[in-house]
GROMACS .gro file of C-alpha atoms in nm:
model
  247
    1MET     CA    1  -3.027   2.697  -5.671
    2SER     CA    2  -2.954   2.472  -5.373
    3ASP     CA    3  -2.634   2.271  -5.338
    4ALA     CA    4  -2.830   1.946  -5.365
    5THR     CA    5  -2.970   2.067  -5.698
    6GLU     CA    6  -2.621   2.164  -5.810
    7ALA     CA    7  -2.502   1.816  -5.723
    8ASN     CA    8  -2.760   1.655  -5.951
    9GLY     CA    9  -2.685   1.903  -6.227
   10THR     CA   10  -2.312   1.836  -6.205
   11SER     CA   11  -2.361   1.464  -6.243
   12GLY     CA   12  -2.599   1.512  -6.534
   13ALA     CA   13  -2.352   1.738  -6.716
   14ALA     CA   14  -2.082   1.475  -6.690
   15ASP     CA   15  -2.317   1.203  -6.817
   16ALA     CA   16  -2.431   1.419  -7.105
   17ALA     CA   17  -2.073   1.471  -7.210
   18GLY     CA   18  -2.026   1.098  -7.235
   19ALA     CA   19  -1.760   1.085  -6.964
   20GLY     CA   20  -1.663   0.738  -6.860
   21PRO     CA   21  -1.386   0.494  -6.779
   22GLY     CA   22  -1.271   0.459  -7.136
   23ASP     CA   23  -1.217   0.823  -7.223
   24GLY     CA   24  -0.870   0.857  -7.372
   25GLY     CA   25  -0.729   1.168  -7.208
   26ALA     CA   26  -0.748   1.011  -6.864
   27GLY     CA   27  -0.552   0.703  -6.967
   28GLY     CA   28  -0.852   0.479  -6.901
   29ARG     CA   29  -0.876   0.584  -6.535
   30HIS     CA   30  -1.207   0.691  -6.387
   31VAL     CA   31  -1.316   0.798  -6.039
   32ARG     CA   32  -1.643   0.939  -5.908
   33VAL     CA   33  -1.594   1.228  -5.664
   34VAL     CA   34  -1.806   1.444  -5.432
   35LEU     CA   35  -1.682   1.793  -5.335
   36VAL     CA   36  -1.757   1.906  -4.979
   37ASP     CA   37  -1.666   2.267  -4.899
   38ASP     CA   38  -1.866   2.556  -4.758
   39HIS     CA   39  -1.730   2.805  -5.013
   40ARG     CA   40  -1.923   2.783  -5.337
   41MET     CA   41  -1.659   2.970  -5.537
   42PHE     CA   42  -1.394   2.724  -5.424
   43ARG     CA   43  -1.608   2.427  -5.526
   44THR     CA   44  -1.664   2.590  -5.865
   45GLY     CA   45  -1.289   2.639  -5.906
   46VAL     CA   46  -1.209   2.278  -5.816
   47GLN     CA   47  -1.480   2.155  -6.051
   48ALA     CA   48  -1.332   2.362  -6.335
   49GLU     CA   49  -0.978   2.244  -6.255
   50ILE     CA   50  -1.028   1.871  -6.220
   51GLY     CA   51  -1.380   1.795  -6.343
   52GLN     CA   52  -1.307   1.768  -6.716
   53THR     CA   53  -1.371   1.396  -6.708
   54ALA     CA   54  -1.246   1.314  -7.058
   55GLU     CA   55  -0.905   1.462  -6.970
   56THR     CA   56  -0.866   1.389  -6.599
   57GLY     CA   57  -1.083   1.083  -6.544
   58VAL     CA   58  -1.248   1.261  -6.250
   59GLU     CA   59  -1.628   1.274  -6.258
   60VAL     CA   60  -1.774   1.515  -6.002
   61VAL     CA   61  -2.107   1.359  -5.911
   62GLY     CA   62  -2.211   1.590  -5.629
   63GLU     CA   63  -2.136   1.889  -5.409
   64ALA     CA   64  -2.222   1.989  -5.054
   65ALA     CA   65  -2.170   2.295  -4.835
   66ASP     CA   66  -2.233   2.163  -4.483
   67VAL     CA   67  -2.240   1.841  -4.282
   68ASP     CA   68  -2.604   1.748  -4.343
   69GLN     CA   69  -2.581   1.812  -4.718
   70ALA     CA   70  -2.257   1.615  -4.733
   71VAL     CA   71  -2.402   1.307  -4.566
   72THR     CA   72  -2.711   1.321  -4.789
   73VAL     CA   73  -2.517   1.360  -5.115
   74ILE     CA   74  -2.251   1.103  -5.026
   75THR     CA   75  -2.514   0.847  -4.925
   76ALA     CA   76  -2.715   0.908  -5.243
   77THR     CA   77  -2.426   0.904  -5.493
   78ARG     CA   78  -2.184   0.658  -5.325
   79PRO     CA   79  -1.870   0.815  -5.477
   80GLU     CA   80  -1.534   0.642  -5.465
   81VAL     CA   81  -1.361   0.951  -5.321
   82VAL     CA   82  -1.487   1.252  -5.124
   83LEU     CA   83  -1.283   1.573  -5.117
   84LEU     CA   84  -1.362   1.696  -4.767
   85ASP     CA   85  -1.299   2.035  -4.610
   86VAL     CA   86  -1.210   2.024  -4.240
   87HIS     CA   87  -1.417   2.325  -4.133
   88LEU     CA   88  -1.784   2.294  -4.222
   89PRO     CA   89  -2.110   2.424  -4.075
   90GLY     CA   90  -2.279   2.155  -3.869
   91GLY     CA   91  -1.981   1.993  -3.698
   92GLY     CA   92  -1.690   1.992  -3.942
   93GLY     CA   93  -1.528   1.722  -4.150
   94VAL     CA   94  -1.488   1.493  -3.849
   95GLU     CA   95  -1.867   1.481  -3.811
   96VAL     CA   96  -1.909   1.387  -4.178
   97LEU     CA   97  -1.660   1.104  -4.128
   98ARG     CA   98  -1.841   0.986  -3.816
   99ARG     CA   99  -2.177   0.975  -3.992
  100CYS     CA  100  -2.031   0.804  -4.299
  101ALA     CA  101  -1.834   0.541  -4.106
  102ALA     CA  102  -2.042   0.254  -4.243
  103LEU     CA  103  -1.977   0.367  -4.601
  104MET     CA  104  -1.601   0.373  -4.542
  105THR     CA  105  -1.599   0.013  -4.424
  106ASP     CA  106  -1.821  -0.125  -4.701
  107ALA     CA  107  -1.621  -0.417  -4.840
  108GLU     CA  108  -1.775  -0.405  -5.189
  109GLN     CA  109  -1.796  -0.030  -5.252
  110PRO     CA  110  -1.596   0.169  -4.995
  111VAL     CA  111  -1.619   0.547  -4.992
  112ARG     CA  112  -1.276   0.697  -4.925
  113PHE     CA  113  -1.211   1.049  -4.797
  114LEU     CA  114  -0.932   1.292  -4.884
  115ALA     CA  115  -0.923   1.606  -4.671
  116LEU     CA  116  -0.864   1.926  -4.871
  117SER     CA  117  -0.826   2.226  -4.642
  118VAL     CA  118  -0.662   2.565  -4.600
  119SER     CA  119  -0.558   2.456  -4.250
  120ASP     CA  120  -0.222   2.295  -4.187
  121ALA     CA  121  -0.273   2.264  -3.811
  122ALA     CA  122  -0.168   1.937  -3.652
  123GLU     CA  123  -0.491   1.889  -3.459
  124ASP     CA  124  -0.699   1.929  -3.777
  125VAL     CA  125  -0.489   1.676  -3.967
  126ILE     CA  126  -0.479   1.421  -3.686
  127GLY     CA  127  -0.851   1.466  -3.619
  128VAL     CA  128  -0.967   1.370  -3.969
  129ILE     CA  129  -0.710   1.093  -4.007
  130ARG     CA  130  -0.828   0.937  -3.682
  131GLY     CA  131  -1.182   0.982  -3.815
  132GLY     CA  132  -1.100   0.763  -4.115
  133ALA     CA  133  -0.976   0.994  -4.392
  134ARG     CA  134  -0.712   0.839  -4.619
  135GLY     CA  135  -0.513   1.157  -4.662
  136TYR     CA  136  -0.483   1.531  -4.614
  137VAL     CA  137  -0.369   1.793  -4.865
  138THR     CA  138  -0.377   2.170  -4.842
  139LYS     CA  139  -0.549   2.403  -5.086
  140THR     CA  140  -0.214   2.515  -5.227
  141ILE     CA  141  -0.199   2.184  -5.419
  142THR     CA  142  -0.196   2.201  -5.799
  143GLY     CA  143  -0.478   2.058  -6.006
  144THR     CA  144  -0.252   1.788  -6.151
  145ASP     CA  145  -0.131   1.679  -5.807
  146LEU     CA  146  -0.486   1.682  -5.672
  147VAL     CA  147  -0.603   1.451  -5.949
  148ASP     CA  148  -0.310   1.219  -5.877
  149SER     CA  149  -0.393   1.225  -5.504
  150ILE     CA  150  -0.756   1.138  -5.572
  151PHE     CA  151  -0.661   0.832  -5.775
  152ARG     CA  152  -0.409   0.722  -5.514
  153VAL     CA  153  -0.676   0.744  -5.243
  154GLN     CA  154  -0.918   0.553  -5.466
  155GLU     CA  155  -0.657   0.275  -5.484
  156GLY     CA  156  -0.624   0.269  -5.105
  157ASP     CA  157  -0.304   0.469  -5.060
  158ALA     CA  158  -0.252   0.729  -4.788
  159VAL     CA  159  -0.171   1.074  -4.927
  160PHE     CA  160  -0.037   1.383  -4.748
  161SER     CA  161   0.107   1.718  -4.843
  162PRO     CA  162   0.484   1.685  -4.783
  163ARG     CA  163   0.510   1.906  -4.474
  164LEU     CA  164   0.216   1.733  -4.306
  165ALA     CA  165   0.337   1.375  -4.335
  166GLY     CA  166   0.607   1.410  -4.070
  167PHE     CA  167   0.392   1.510  -3.777
  168VAL     CA  168   0.121   1.262  -3.878
  169LEU     CA  169   0.376   0.983  -3.854
  170ASP     CA  170   0.510   1.122  -3.527
  171ALA     CA  171   0.161   1.139  -3.378
  172PHE     CA  172   0.075   0.781  -3.463
  173ALA     CA  173   0.418   0.646  -3.379
  174SER     CA  174   0.419   0.799  -3.032
  175THR     CA  175   0.380   0.550  -2.750
  176ASP     CA  176   0.232   0.818  -2.526
  177ALA     CA  177  -0.131   0.911  -2.585
  178PRO     CA  178  -0.173   1.289  -2.615
  179PRO     CA  179  -0.325   1.440  -2.301
  180VAL     CA  180  -0.688   1.543  -2.310
  181ASP     CA  181  -0.722   1.922  -2.304
  182GLU     CA  182  -1.071   1.993  -2.179
  183ASP     CA  183  -1.034   2.367  -2.238
  184LEU     CA  184  -0.937   2.319  -2.602
  185ASP     CA  185  -1.214   2.065  -2.650
  186ARG     CA  186  -1.469   2.334  -2.564
  187LEU     CA  187  -1.381   2.520  -2.882
  188THR     CA  188  -1.527   2.447  -3.222
  189GLN     CA  189  -1.291   2.381  -3.512
  190ARG     CA  190  -1.352   2.729  -3.652
  191GLU     CA  191  -1.287   2.888  -3.312
  192ARG     CA  192  -0.957   2.699  -3.291
  193GLU     CA  193  -0.859   2.829  -3.633
  194VAL     CA  194  -0.938   3.188  -3.535
  195LEU     CA  195  -0.754   3.137  -3.206
  196ARG     CA  196  -0.443   3.019  -3.386
  197LEU     CA  197  -0.441   3.314  -3.626
  198ILE     CA  198  -0.497   3.562  -3.344
  199ALA     CA  199  -0.207   3.408  -3.154
  200ARG     CA  200   0.011   3.444  -3.464
  201GLY     CA  201  -0.057   3.818  -3.463
  202TYR     CA  202  -0.306   3.847  -3.748
  203ALA     CA  203  -0.544   4.143  -3.746
  204TYR     CA  204  -0.919   4.078  -3.763
  205LYS     CA  205  -0.933   4.194  -4.127
  206GLU     CA  206  -0.650   3.958  -4.222
  207ILE     CA  207  -0.823   3.666  -4.050
  208ALA     CA  208  -1.151   3.748  -4.223
  209LYS     CA  209  -0.978   3.752  -4.563
  210GLN     CA  210  -0.791   3.426  -4.501
  211LEU     CA  211  -1.097   3.237  -4.375
  212PHE     CA  212  -1.345   3.394  -4.619
  213ILE     CA  213  -1.565   3.527  -4.340
  214SER     CA  214  -1.666   3.876  -4.228
  215VAL     CA  215  -1.480   4.084  -3.970
  216LYS     CA  216  -1.795   4.074  -3.756
  217THR     CA  217  -1.787   3.694  -3.763
  218VAL     CA  218  -1.421   3.697  -3.659
  219GLU     CA  219  -1.511   3.925  -3.367
  220SER     CA  220  -1.789   3.686  -3.264
  221HIS     CA  221  -1.552   3.389  -3.271
  222VAL     CA  222  -1.291   3.575  -3.065
  223SER     CA  223  -1.554   3.671  -2.807
  224ALA     CA  224  -1.669   3.309  -2.786
  225VAL     CA  225  -1.310   3.187  -2.741
  226LEU     CA  226  -1.237   3.439  -2.467
  227ARG     CA  227  -1.560   3.347  -2.288
  228LYS     CA  228  -1.505   2.971  -2.308
  229LEU     CA  229  -1.143   2.995  -2.196
  230GLN     CA  230  -1.219   3.260  -1.933
  231LEU     CA  231  -0.959   3.500  -2.076
  232SER     CA  232  -0.978   3.878  -2.088
  233ASN     CA  233  -0.796   3.987  -2.404
  234ARG     CA  234  -0.598   3.872  -2.707
  235HIS     CA  235  -0.267   3.899  -2.519
  236GLU     CA  236  -0.383   3.640  -2.265
  237LEU     CA  237  -0.519   3.435  -2.552
  238THR     CA  238  -0.180   3.443  -2.727
  239ARG     CA  239  -0.001   3.328  -2.411
  240TRP     CA  240  -0.259   3.050  -2.366
  241ALA     CA  241  -0.214   2.926  -2.724
  242THR     CA  242   0.167   2.951  -2.707
  243ALA     CA  243   0.177   2.746  -2.387
  244ARG     CA  244  -0.010   2.468  -2.569
  245ARG     CA  245   0.208   2.496  -2.882
  246LEU     CA  246  -0.087   2.588  -3.101
  247VAL     CA  247   0.091   2.878  -3.273
   0.00000   0.00000   0.00000
């Protein structure tokens, strides 16, 4: 079954259950949400945790696993909030935000984005916030706090995991624009994530487990990073990342 089919099925299940704004367990609150994440098991877990509409008020109306699917599902369903992973096939969360810019600025029915990612890297957070996301929380968040964050974003608030808020404020309060790093810009978001973990001393198997990818894929990303940065080994890579404060 494709993700687009799953999206339709999810919405239908919620409708069949009679979920709606007046359901008591949610205190009368209701929000329509799309889940965007390339890991199907994670989407299933989030759906199970927050998608009991009668209790949480959250109605999951669609799911997507990559950028193209995300844009299609979001455009078709016009949710109030999108839970958006930062690292996605097809260009990442920033690309989804770029292609959905018109929906975010719709005066009558704005679509708001809340980033939900395993990454707590400054460049990932700043990237999606500059792209238009209303907040950024990590995947360690509890189901109750995630539901609360979704409703706050629906209402127009900005929401961040506690440890992320500080450097977001620092970045936007700074009077000096951050310098452009052409070398870093050559890397994809996934390559940057692998780079950071390598620089922190993680073994390939540990990186594969943390990012839910194969060891072979990790090796491919490392090779691509070394080639793009014209480095010879992981020790040079670590020094390169440390000099740019990416570790």
